[in-house]
PDB file of C-alpha atoms in Angstrom:
ATOM      1  CA  GLU I   1     -13.760 -73.191  14.105  1.00  0.00           C
ATOM      2  CA  ASP I   2     -11.761 -70.635  12.032  1.00  0.00           C
ATOM      3  CA  LYS I   3     -12.173 -71.131   8.310  1.00  0.00           C
ATOM      4  CA  VAL I   4      -9.408 -68.782   7.439  1.00  0.00           C
ATOM      5  CA  VAL I   5      -6.134 -68.735   9.407  1.00  0.00           C
ATOM      6  CA  GLN I   6      -3.383 -66.127   8.784  1.00  0.00           C
ATOM      7  CA  SER I   7       0.113 -66.294   9.962  1.00  0.00           C
ATOM      8  CA  PRO I   8       2.159 -64.850  11.434  1.00  0.00           C
ATOM      9  CA  LEU I   9      -0.133 -62.705  13.583  1.00  0.00           C
ATOM     10  CA  SER I  10       2.419 -59.898  13.569  1.00  0.00           C
ATOM     11  CA  LEU I  11       5.641 -59.089  11.841  1.00  0.00           C
ATOM     12  CA  VAL I  12       8.269 -56.447  12.300  1.00  0.00           C
ATOM     13  CA  VAL I  13      10.850 -55.920   9.434  1.00  0.00           C
ATOM     14  CA  HIS I  14      13.258 -53.270   8.263  1.00  0.00           C
ATOM     15  CA  GLU I  15      12.789 -51.196   5.126  1.00  0.00           C
ATOM     16  CA  GLY I  16      13.977 -53.109   2.124  1.00  0.00           C
ATOM     17  CA  ASP I  17      13.214 -56.600   3.570  1.00  0.00           C
ATOM     18  CA  THR I  18      11.012 -59.002   1.717  1.00  0.00           C
ATOM     19  CA  VAL I  19       8.031 -60.532   3.634  1.00  0.00           C
ATOM     20  CA  THR I  20       5.724 -63.471   2.985  1.00  0.00           C
ATOM     21  CA  LEU I  21       2.274 -63.497   4.638  1.00  0.00           C
ATOM     22  CA  ASN I  22       0.402 -66.741   4.763  1.00  0.00           C
ATOM     23  CA  CYS I  23      -3.288 -67.583   4.595  1.00  0.00           C
ATOM     24  CA  SER I  24      -4.614 -71.110   4.997  1.00  0.00           C
ATOM     25  CA  TYR I  25      -8.150 -72.143   4.838  1.00  0.00           C
ATOM     26  CA  GLU I  26     -10.375 -75.156   5.288  1.00  0.00           C
ATOM     27  CA  VAL I  27     -13.109 -74.553   2.743  1.00  0.00           C
ATOM     28  CA  THR I  28     -12.491 -76.550  -0.467  1.00  0.00           C
ATOM     29  CA  ASN I  29     -15.346 -75.254  -2.560  1.00  0.00           C
ATOM     30  CA  PHE I  30     -15.083 -71.445  -2.932  1.00  0.00           C
ATOM     31  CA  ARG I  31     -15.354 -68.807  -5.602  1.00  0.00           C
ATOM     32  CA  SER I  32     -12.317 -66.648  -4.815  1.00  0.00           C
ATOM     33  CA  LEU I  33      -9.715 -65.711  -2.298  1.00  0.00           C
ATOM     34  CA  LEU I  34      -9.115 -62.013  -1.605  1.00  0.00           C
ATOM     35  CA  TRP I  35      -6.309 -59.986   0.016  1.00  0.00           C
ATOM     36  CA  TYR I  36      -6.974 -56.628   1.617  1.00  0.00           C
ATOM     37  CA  LYS I  37      -4.776 -53.979   3.231  1.00  0.00           C
ATOM     38  CA  GLN I  38      -6.104 -52.222   6.304  1.00  0.00           C
ATOM     39  CA  GLU I  39      -4.341 -49.137   7.575  1.00  0.00           C
ATOM     40  CA  LYS I  40      -5.951 -47.009  10.192  1.00  0.00           C
ATOM     41  CA  LYS I  41      -9.513 -47.344   8.877  1.00  0.00           C
ATOM     42  CA  ALA I  42     -11.256 -49.276   6.220  1.00  0.00           C
ATOM     43  CA  PRO I  43      -9.780 -52.173   4.273  1.00  0.00           C
ATOM     44  CA  THR I  44      -8.692 -51.555   0.711  1.00  0.00           C
ATOM     45  CA  PHE I  45      -8.726 -54.334  -1.948  1.00  0.00           C
ATOM     46  CA  LEU I  46      -5.363 -55.706  -3.154  1.00  0.00           C
ATOM     47  CA  PHE I  47      -5.879 -59.064  -5.046  1.00  0.00           C
ATOM     48  CA  MET I  48      -8.529 -61.535  -6.060  1.00  0.00           C
ATOM     49  CA  LEU I  49      -7.376 -65.044  -6.814  1.00  0.00           C
ATOM     50  CA  THR I  50      -9.566 -67.723  -8.397  1.00  0.00           C
ATOM     51  CA  SER I  51      -7.166 -70.170 -10.099  1.00  0.00           C
ATOM     52  CA  SER I  52      -4.460 -72.201  -8.535  1.00  0.00           C
ATOM     53  CA  GLY I  53      -0.819 -71.427  -9.483  1.00  0.00           C
ATOM     54  CA  ILE I  54      -1.486 -68.120 -11.261  1.00  0.00           C
ATOM     55  CA  GLU I  55       0.444 -65.292  -9.697  1.00  0.00           C
ATOM     56  CA  LYS I  56      -1.109 -61.808  -9.392  1.00  0.00           C
ATOM     57  CA  LYS I  57       1.198 -58.960  -9.257  1.00  0.00           C
ATOM     58  CA  SER I  58       0.899 -55.280  -8.500  1.00  0.00           C
ATOM     59  CA  GLY I  59       4.187 -53.453  -8.169  1.00  0.00           C
ATOM     60  CA  ARG I  60       6.081 -54.800  -5.182  1.00  0.00           C
ATOM     61  CA  LEU I  61       3.187 -57.038  -4.132  1.00  0.00           C
ATOM     62  CA  SER I  62       2.379 -60.406  -5.489  1.00  0.00           C
ATOM     63  CA  SER I  63       0.087 -63.294  -4.472  1.00  0.00           C
ATOM     64  CA  ILE I  64      -0.531 -66.830  -5.420  1.00  0.00           C
ATOM     65  CA  LEU I  65      -3.037 -69.473  -4.590  1.00  0.00           C
ATOM     66  CA  ASP I  66      -2.537 -73.164  -3.962  1.00  0.00           C
ATOM     67  CA  LYS I  67      -5.918 -74.895  -4.078  1.00  0.00           C
ATOM     68  CA  LYS I  68      -4.493 -78.348  -3.533  1.00  0.00           C
ATOM     69  CA  GLU I  69      -2.719 -77.375  -0.327  1.00  0.00           C
ATOM     70  CA  LEU I  70      -5.356 -74.916   0.671  1.00  0.00           C
ATOM     71  CA  PHE I  71      -3.260 -71.751   1.129  1.00  0.00           C
ATOM     72  CA  SER I  72      -2.349 -68.497  -0.342  1.00  0.00           C
ATOM     73  CA  ILE I  73       0.620 -66.257   0.179  1.00  0.00           C
ATOM     74  CA  LEU I  74       1.145 -62.530  -0.247  1.00  0.00           C
ATOM     75  CA  ASN I  75       4.694 -61.369  -0.914  1.00  0.00           C
ATOM     76  CA  ILE I  76       5.912 -57.879  -0.431  1.00  0.00           C
ATOM     77  CA  THR I  77       9.400 -57.109  -1.782  1.00  0.00           C
ATOM     78  CA  ALA I  78      11.547 -54.039  -0.834  1.00  0.00           C
ATOM     79  CA  THR I  79       9.208 -53.121   1.936  1.00  0.00           C
ATOM     80  CA  GLN I  80       8.589 -49.504   2.773  1.00  0.00           C
ATOM     81  CA  THR I  81       7.244 -47.798   5.789  1.00  0.00           C
ATOM     82  CA  GLY I  82       3.988 -47.182   3.920  1.00  0.00           C
ATOM     83  CA  ASP I  83       3.513 -50.976   3.755  1.00  0.00           C
ATOM     84  CA  SER I  84       2.820 -50.955   7.544  1.00  0.00           C
ATOM     85  CA  ALA I  85      -0.732 -52.178   7.942  1.00  0.00           C
ATOM     86  CA  ILE I  86      -2.874 -55.153   8.786  1.00  0.00           C
ATOM     87  CA  TYR I  87      -3.200 -57.572   5.806  1.00  0.00           C
ATOM     88  CA  LEU I  88      -6.435 -59.445   5.598  1.00  0.00           C
ATOM     89  CA  CYS I  89      -7.216 -62.596   3.717  1.00  0.00           C
ATOM     90  CA  ALA I  90     -10.877 -63.461   2.837  1.00  0.00           C
ATOM     91  CA  LEU I  91     -12.601 -66.415   1.264  1.00  0.00           C
ATOM     92  CA  ASN I  92     -15.707 -65.904  -0.876  1.00  0.00           C
ATOM     93  CA  THR I  93     -17.873 -69.033  -0.931  1.00  0.00           C
ATOM     94  CA  GLY I  94     -20.518 -67.480  -3.065  1.00  0.00           C
ATOM     95  CA  ASN I  95     -22.969 -66.819  -0.226  1.00  0.00           C
ATOM     96  CA  GLN I  96     -20.519 -66.072   2.602  1.00  0.00           C
ATOM     97  CA  PHE I  97     -17.346 -64.173   3.110  1.00  0.00           C
ATOM     98  CA  TYR I  98     -14.888 -65.424   5.749  1.00  0.00           C
ATOM     99  CA  PHE I  99     -12.030 -63.169   6.833  1.00  0.00           C
ATOM    100  CA  GLY I 100      -8.919 -64.116   8.705  1.00  0.00           C
ATOM    101  CA  THR I 101      -7.846 -62.067  11.735  1.00  0.00           C
ATOM    102  CA  GLY I 102      -5.049 -60.508   9.742  1.00  0.00           C
ATOM    103  CA  THR I 103      -1.243 -60.146   9.876  1.00  0.00           C
ATOM    104  CA  SER I 104      -0.018 -56.916  11.377  1.00  0.00           C
ATOM    105  CA  LEU I 105       3.087 -55.733   9.452  1.00  0.00           C
ATOM    106  CA  THR I 106       5.320 -53.075  10.816  1.00  0.00           C
ATOM    107  CA  VAL I 107       8.163 -51.759   8.594  1.00  0.00           C
ATOM    108  CA  ILE I 108      10.792 -49.959  10.492  1.00  0.00           C
ATOM    109  CA  PRO I 109      12.900 -47.286   8.712  1.00  0.00           C
TER     110      PRO I 109
ATOM    111  CA  ASP K   1     -19.029 -36.580  -3.813  1.00  0.00           C
ATOM    112  CA  ALA K   2     -19.008 -40.119  -5.119  1.00  0.00           C
ATOM    113  CA  GLY K   3     -18.150 -42.891  -2.782  1.00  0.00           C
ATOM    114  CA  ILE K   4     -19.476 -44.797   0.191  1.00  0.00           C
ATOM    115  CA  THR K   5     -20.320 -43.071   3.366  1.00  0.00           C
ATOM    116  CA  GLN K   6     -21.468 -44.225   6.814  1.00  0.00           C
ATOM    117  CA  SER K   7     -23.290 -42.409   9.575  1.00  0.00           C
ATOM    118  CA  PRO K   8     -22.922 -41.777  12.360  1.00  0.00           C
ATOM    119  CA  ARG K   9     -19.148 -42.348  12.577  1.00  0.00           C
ATOM    120  CA  TYR K  10     -19.341 -42.781  16.394  1.00  0.00           C
ATOM    121  CA  LYS K  11     -22.337 -43.725  18.461  1.00  0.00           C
ATOM    122  CA  ILE K  12     -22.804 -44.447  22.192  1.00  0.00           C
ATOM    123  CA  THR K  13     -26.092 -46.070  23.236  1.00  0.00           C
ATOM    124  CA  GLU K  14     -27.519 -48.052  26.011  1.00  0.00           C
ATOM    125  CA  THR K  15     -28.532 -51.634  26.308  1.00  0.00           C
ATOM    126  CA  GLY K  16     -32.017 -52.281  25.015  1.00  0.00           C
ATOM    127  CA  ARG K  17     -32.173 -49.227  22.708  1.00  0.00           C
ATOM    128  CA  GLN K  18     -32.723 -49.422  19.020  1.00  0.00           C
ATOM    129  CA  VAL K  19     -29.929 -48.175  16.911  1.00  0.00           C
ATOM    130  CA  THR K  20     -29.781 -47.662  13.118  1.00  0.00           C
ATOM    131  CA  LEU K  21     -26.502 -47.340  11.221  1.00  0.00           C
ATOM    132  CA  MET K  22     -26.690 -45.767   7.768  1.00  0.00           C
ATOM    133  CA  CYS K  23     -24.809 -46.670   4.661  1.00  0.00           C
ATOM    134  CA  HIS K  24     -24.963 -44.776   1.381  1.00  0.00           C
ATOM    135  CA  GLN K  25     -23.127 -45.349  -1.837  1.00  0.00           C
ATOM    136  CA  THR K  26     -23.143 -43.306  -5.008  1.00  0.00           C
ATOM    137  CA  TRP K  27     -21.719 -45.763  -7.378  1.00  0.00           C
ATOM    138  CA  SER K  28     -24.989 -47.677  -8.108  1.00  0.00           C
ATOM    139  CA  HIS K  29     -23.276 -50.867  -7.055  1.00  0.00           C
ATOM    140  CA  SER K  30     -25.527 -53.900  -6.952  1.00  0.00           C
ATOM    141  CA  TYR K  31     -23.909 -55.532  -3.867  1.00  0.00           C
ATOM    142  CA  MET K  32     -23.828 -54.084  -0.454  1.00  0.00           C
ATOM    143  CA  PHE K  33     -22.463 -55.646   2.740  1.00  0.00           C
ATOM    144  CA  TRP K  34     -22.367 -55.098   6.492  1.00  0.00           C
ATOM    145  CA  TYR K  35     -19.459 -56.406   8.583  1.00  0.00           C
ATOM    146  CA  ARG K  36     -18.432 -56.034  12.214  1.00  0.00           C
ATOM    147  CA  GLN K  37     -14.794 -55.974  13.224  1.00  0.00           C
ATOM    148  CA  ASP K  38     -13.741 -57.086  16.666  1.00  0.00           C
ATOM    149  CA  LEU K  39     -10.372 -57.948  18.216  1.00  0.00           C
ATOM    150  CA  GLY K  40      -9.597 -61.643  17.834  1.00  0.00           C
ATOM    151  CA  HIS K  41     -12.386 -62.209  15.305  1.00  0.00           C
ATOM    152  CA  GLY K  42     -11.433 -60.048  12.368  1.00  0.00           C
ATOM    153  CA  LEU K  43     -14.209 -59.007   9.983  1.00  0.00           C
ATOM    154  CA  ARG K  44     -17.478 -60.996  10.187  1.00  0.00           C
ATOM    155  CA  LEU K  45     -20.244 -60.751   7.635  1.00  0.00           C
ATOM    156  CA  ILE K  46     -23.518 -59.732   9.176  1.00  0.00           C
ATOM    157  CA  TYR K  47     -25.840 -59.335   6.147  1.00  0.00           C
ATOM    158  CA  TYR K  48     -25.476 -58.685   2.407  1.00  0.00           C
ATOM    159  CA  SER K  49     -27.634 -57.684  -0.414  1.00  0.00           C
ATOM    160  CA  ALA K  50     -27.267 -58.450  -4.086  1.00  0.00           C
ATOM    161  CA  ALA K  51     -29.763 -55.886  -5.245  1.00  0.00           C
ATOM    162  CA  ALA K  52     -32.600 -53.749  -4.043  1.00  0.00           C
ATOM    163  CA  ASP K  53     -35.183 -55.731  -2.013  1.00  0.00           C
ATOM    164  CA  ILE K  54     -32.852 -58.802  -1.855  1.00  0.00           C
ATOM    165  CA  THR K  55     -30.994 -59.428   1.378  1.00  0.00           C
ATOM    166  CA  ASP K  56     -29.201 -62.514   2.779  1.00  0.00           C
ATOM    167  CA  LYS K  57     -27.788 -63.498   6.113  1.00  0.00           C
ATOM    168  CA  GLY K  58     -24.129 -63.598   6.677  1.00  0.00           C
ATOM    169  CA  GLU K  59     -22.137 -65.379   9.403  1.00  0.00           C
ATOM    170  CA  VAL K  60     -23.516 -63.397  12.325  1.00  0.00           C
ATOM    171  CA  PRO K  61     -27.000 -62.044  11.668  1.00  0.00           C
ATOM    172  CA  ASP K  62     -28.594 -62.590  15.038  1.00  0.00           C
ATOM    173  CA  GLY K  63     -29.747 -59.249  16.651  1.00  0.00           C
ATOM    174  CA  TYR K  64     -29.561 -57.264  13.419  1.00  0.00           C
ATOM    175  CA  VAL K  65     -32.126 -56.297  10.817  1.00  0.00           C
ATOM    176  CA  VAL K  66     -31.416 -54.787   7.299  1.00  0.00           C
ATOM    177  CA  SER K  67     -33.391 -53.468   4.468  1.00  0.00           C
ATOM    178  CA  ARG K  68     -32.605 -52.321   0.902  1.00  0.00           C
ATOM    179  CA  SER K  69     -35.544 -50.362  -0.529  1.00  0.00           C
ATOM    180  CA  LYS K  70     -33.159 -48.322  -2.722  1.00  0.00           C
ATOM    181  CA  THR K  71     -29.982 -49.451  -4.418  1.00  0.00           C
ATOM    182  CA  GLU K  72     -27.812 -46.751  -2.850  1.00  0.00           C
ATOM    183  CA  ASN K  73     -28.825 -47.299   0.872  1.00  0.00           C
ATOM    184  CA  PHE K  74     -28.349 -50.246   3.107  1.00  0.00           C
ATOM    185  CA  PRO K  75     -29.252 -49.426   6.746  1.00  0.00           C
ATOM    186  CA  LEU K  76     -28.364 -51.792   9.605  1.00  0.00           C
ATOM    187  CA  THR K  77     -30.655 -51.779  12.622  1.00  0.00           C
ATOM    188  CA  LEU K  78     -29.900 -53.164  16.051  1.00  0.00           C
ATOM    189  CA  GLU K  79     -33.401 -53.672  17.329  1.00  0.00           C
ATOM    190  CA  SER K  80     -32.400 -54.000  21.034  1.00  0.00           C
ATOM    191  CA  ALA K  81     -28.775 -53.343  21.471  1.00  0.00           C
ATOM    192  CA  THR K  82     -26.618 -55.578  23.642  1.00  0.00           C
ATOM    193  CA  ARG K  83     -23.149 -55.029  25.022  1.00  0.00           C
ATOM    194  CA  SER K  84     -21.815 -57.787  22.843  1.00  0.00           C
ATOM    195  CA  GLN K  85     -22.683 -55.564  19.820  1.00  0.00           C
ATOM    196  CA  THR K  86     -20.062 -53.073  20.761  1.00  0.00           C
ATOM    197  CA  SER K  87     -17.913 -53.213  17.706  1.00  0.00           C
ATOM    198  CA  VAL K  88     -16.742 -51.290  14.640  1.00  0.00           C
ATOM    199  CA  TYR K  89     -19.174 -51.695  11.793  1.00  0.00           C
ATOM    200  CA  PHE K  90     -18.123 -51.527   8.232  1.00  0.00           C
ATOM    201  CA  CYS K  91     -20.381 -51.180   5.189  1.00  0.00           C
ATOM    202  CA  ALA K  92     -19.083 -52.166   1.771  1.00  0.00           C
ATOM    203  CA  SER K  93     -20.331 -52.043  -1.742  1.00  0.00           C
ATOM    204  CA  GLY K  94     -19.302 -53.573  -5.057  1.00  0.00           C
ATOM    205  CA  SER K  95     -20.413 -54.143  -8.591  1.00  0.00           C
ATOM    206  CA  ALA K  96     -19.576 -57.786  -8.015  1.00  0.00           C
ATOM    207  CA  GLN K  97     -19.292 -59.792  -4.849  1.00  0.00           C
ATOM    208  CA  GLU K  98     -15.504 -59.681  -4.782  1.00  0.00           C
ATOM    209  CA  THR K  99     -14.874 -56.056  -5.644  1.00  0.00           C
ATOM    210  CA  GLN K 100     -15.910 -54.565  -2.297  1.00  0.00           C
ATOM    211  CA  TYR K 101     -15.206 -50.946  -1.413  1.00  0.00           C
ATOM    212  CA  PHE K 102     -15.381 -50.322   2.286  1.00  0.00           C
ATOM    213  CA  GLY K 103     -16.912 -47.278   4.073  1.00  0.00           C
ATOM    214  CA  PRO K 104     -15.015 -45.512   6.829  1.00  0.00           C
ATOM    215  CA  GLY K 105     -16.688 -47.456   9.588  1.00  0.00           C
ATOM    216  CA  THR K 106     -18.918 -46.649  12.513  1.00  0.00           C
ATOM    217  CA  ARG K 107     -17.623 -47.192  16.130  1.00  0.00           C
ATOM    218  CA  LEU K 108     -20.542 -48.303  18.271  1.00  0.00           C
ATOM    219  CA  LEU K 109     -20.398 -48.503  22.056  1.00  0.00           C
ATOM    220  CA  VAL K 110     -23.272 -50.089  23.878  1.00  0.00           C
ATOM    221  CA  LEU K 111     -23.290 -49.336  27.632  1.00  0.00           C
TER     222      LEU K 111
END
């Protein structure tokens, strides 16, 4: 069974749009939830979330965790073509990392 | 140059052969990880290491062996390669579990 499920699987938007990517999980006891961006090669770290309700922001990207409802969202505002990538969500249980299969985002000029 | 490197970047081998994928980092990070990435499965943790001489199994360790005699190196060995081990392999390192920096990946094809 998948411990981390991301939705949608893929998304195509126009530059300037705002997108919301979802990550739901079934593990209740975990250390942190992480978001990564994967372009053509290796994933790069975006955010780490450990507490429910605290928003993390970096420029146009923001993320929040809801431990009660077991999900996290990643928001990207004013999207740019450079945001086109696969966005991965991962759960750190302390002795395992579980990744979702990712959301493929394509931003059209 | 500082960073994390993997070698080889591409490898073709045959079923039953032993293959070793190398991972080297220059940051002196305590943690190192090996993942495989396959369509439909995303990234799956194979093994990780919290420090030299300490290794632990991840989600999919069967068919793989690791060692960590030095902090900077974390080789992954497929003792007898199978077609199901065709994948892209990523190594990562970090000063903490969460802060993982990924290498460029190794594409492995087992015929």
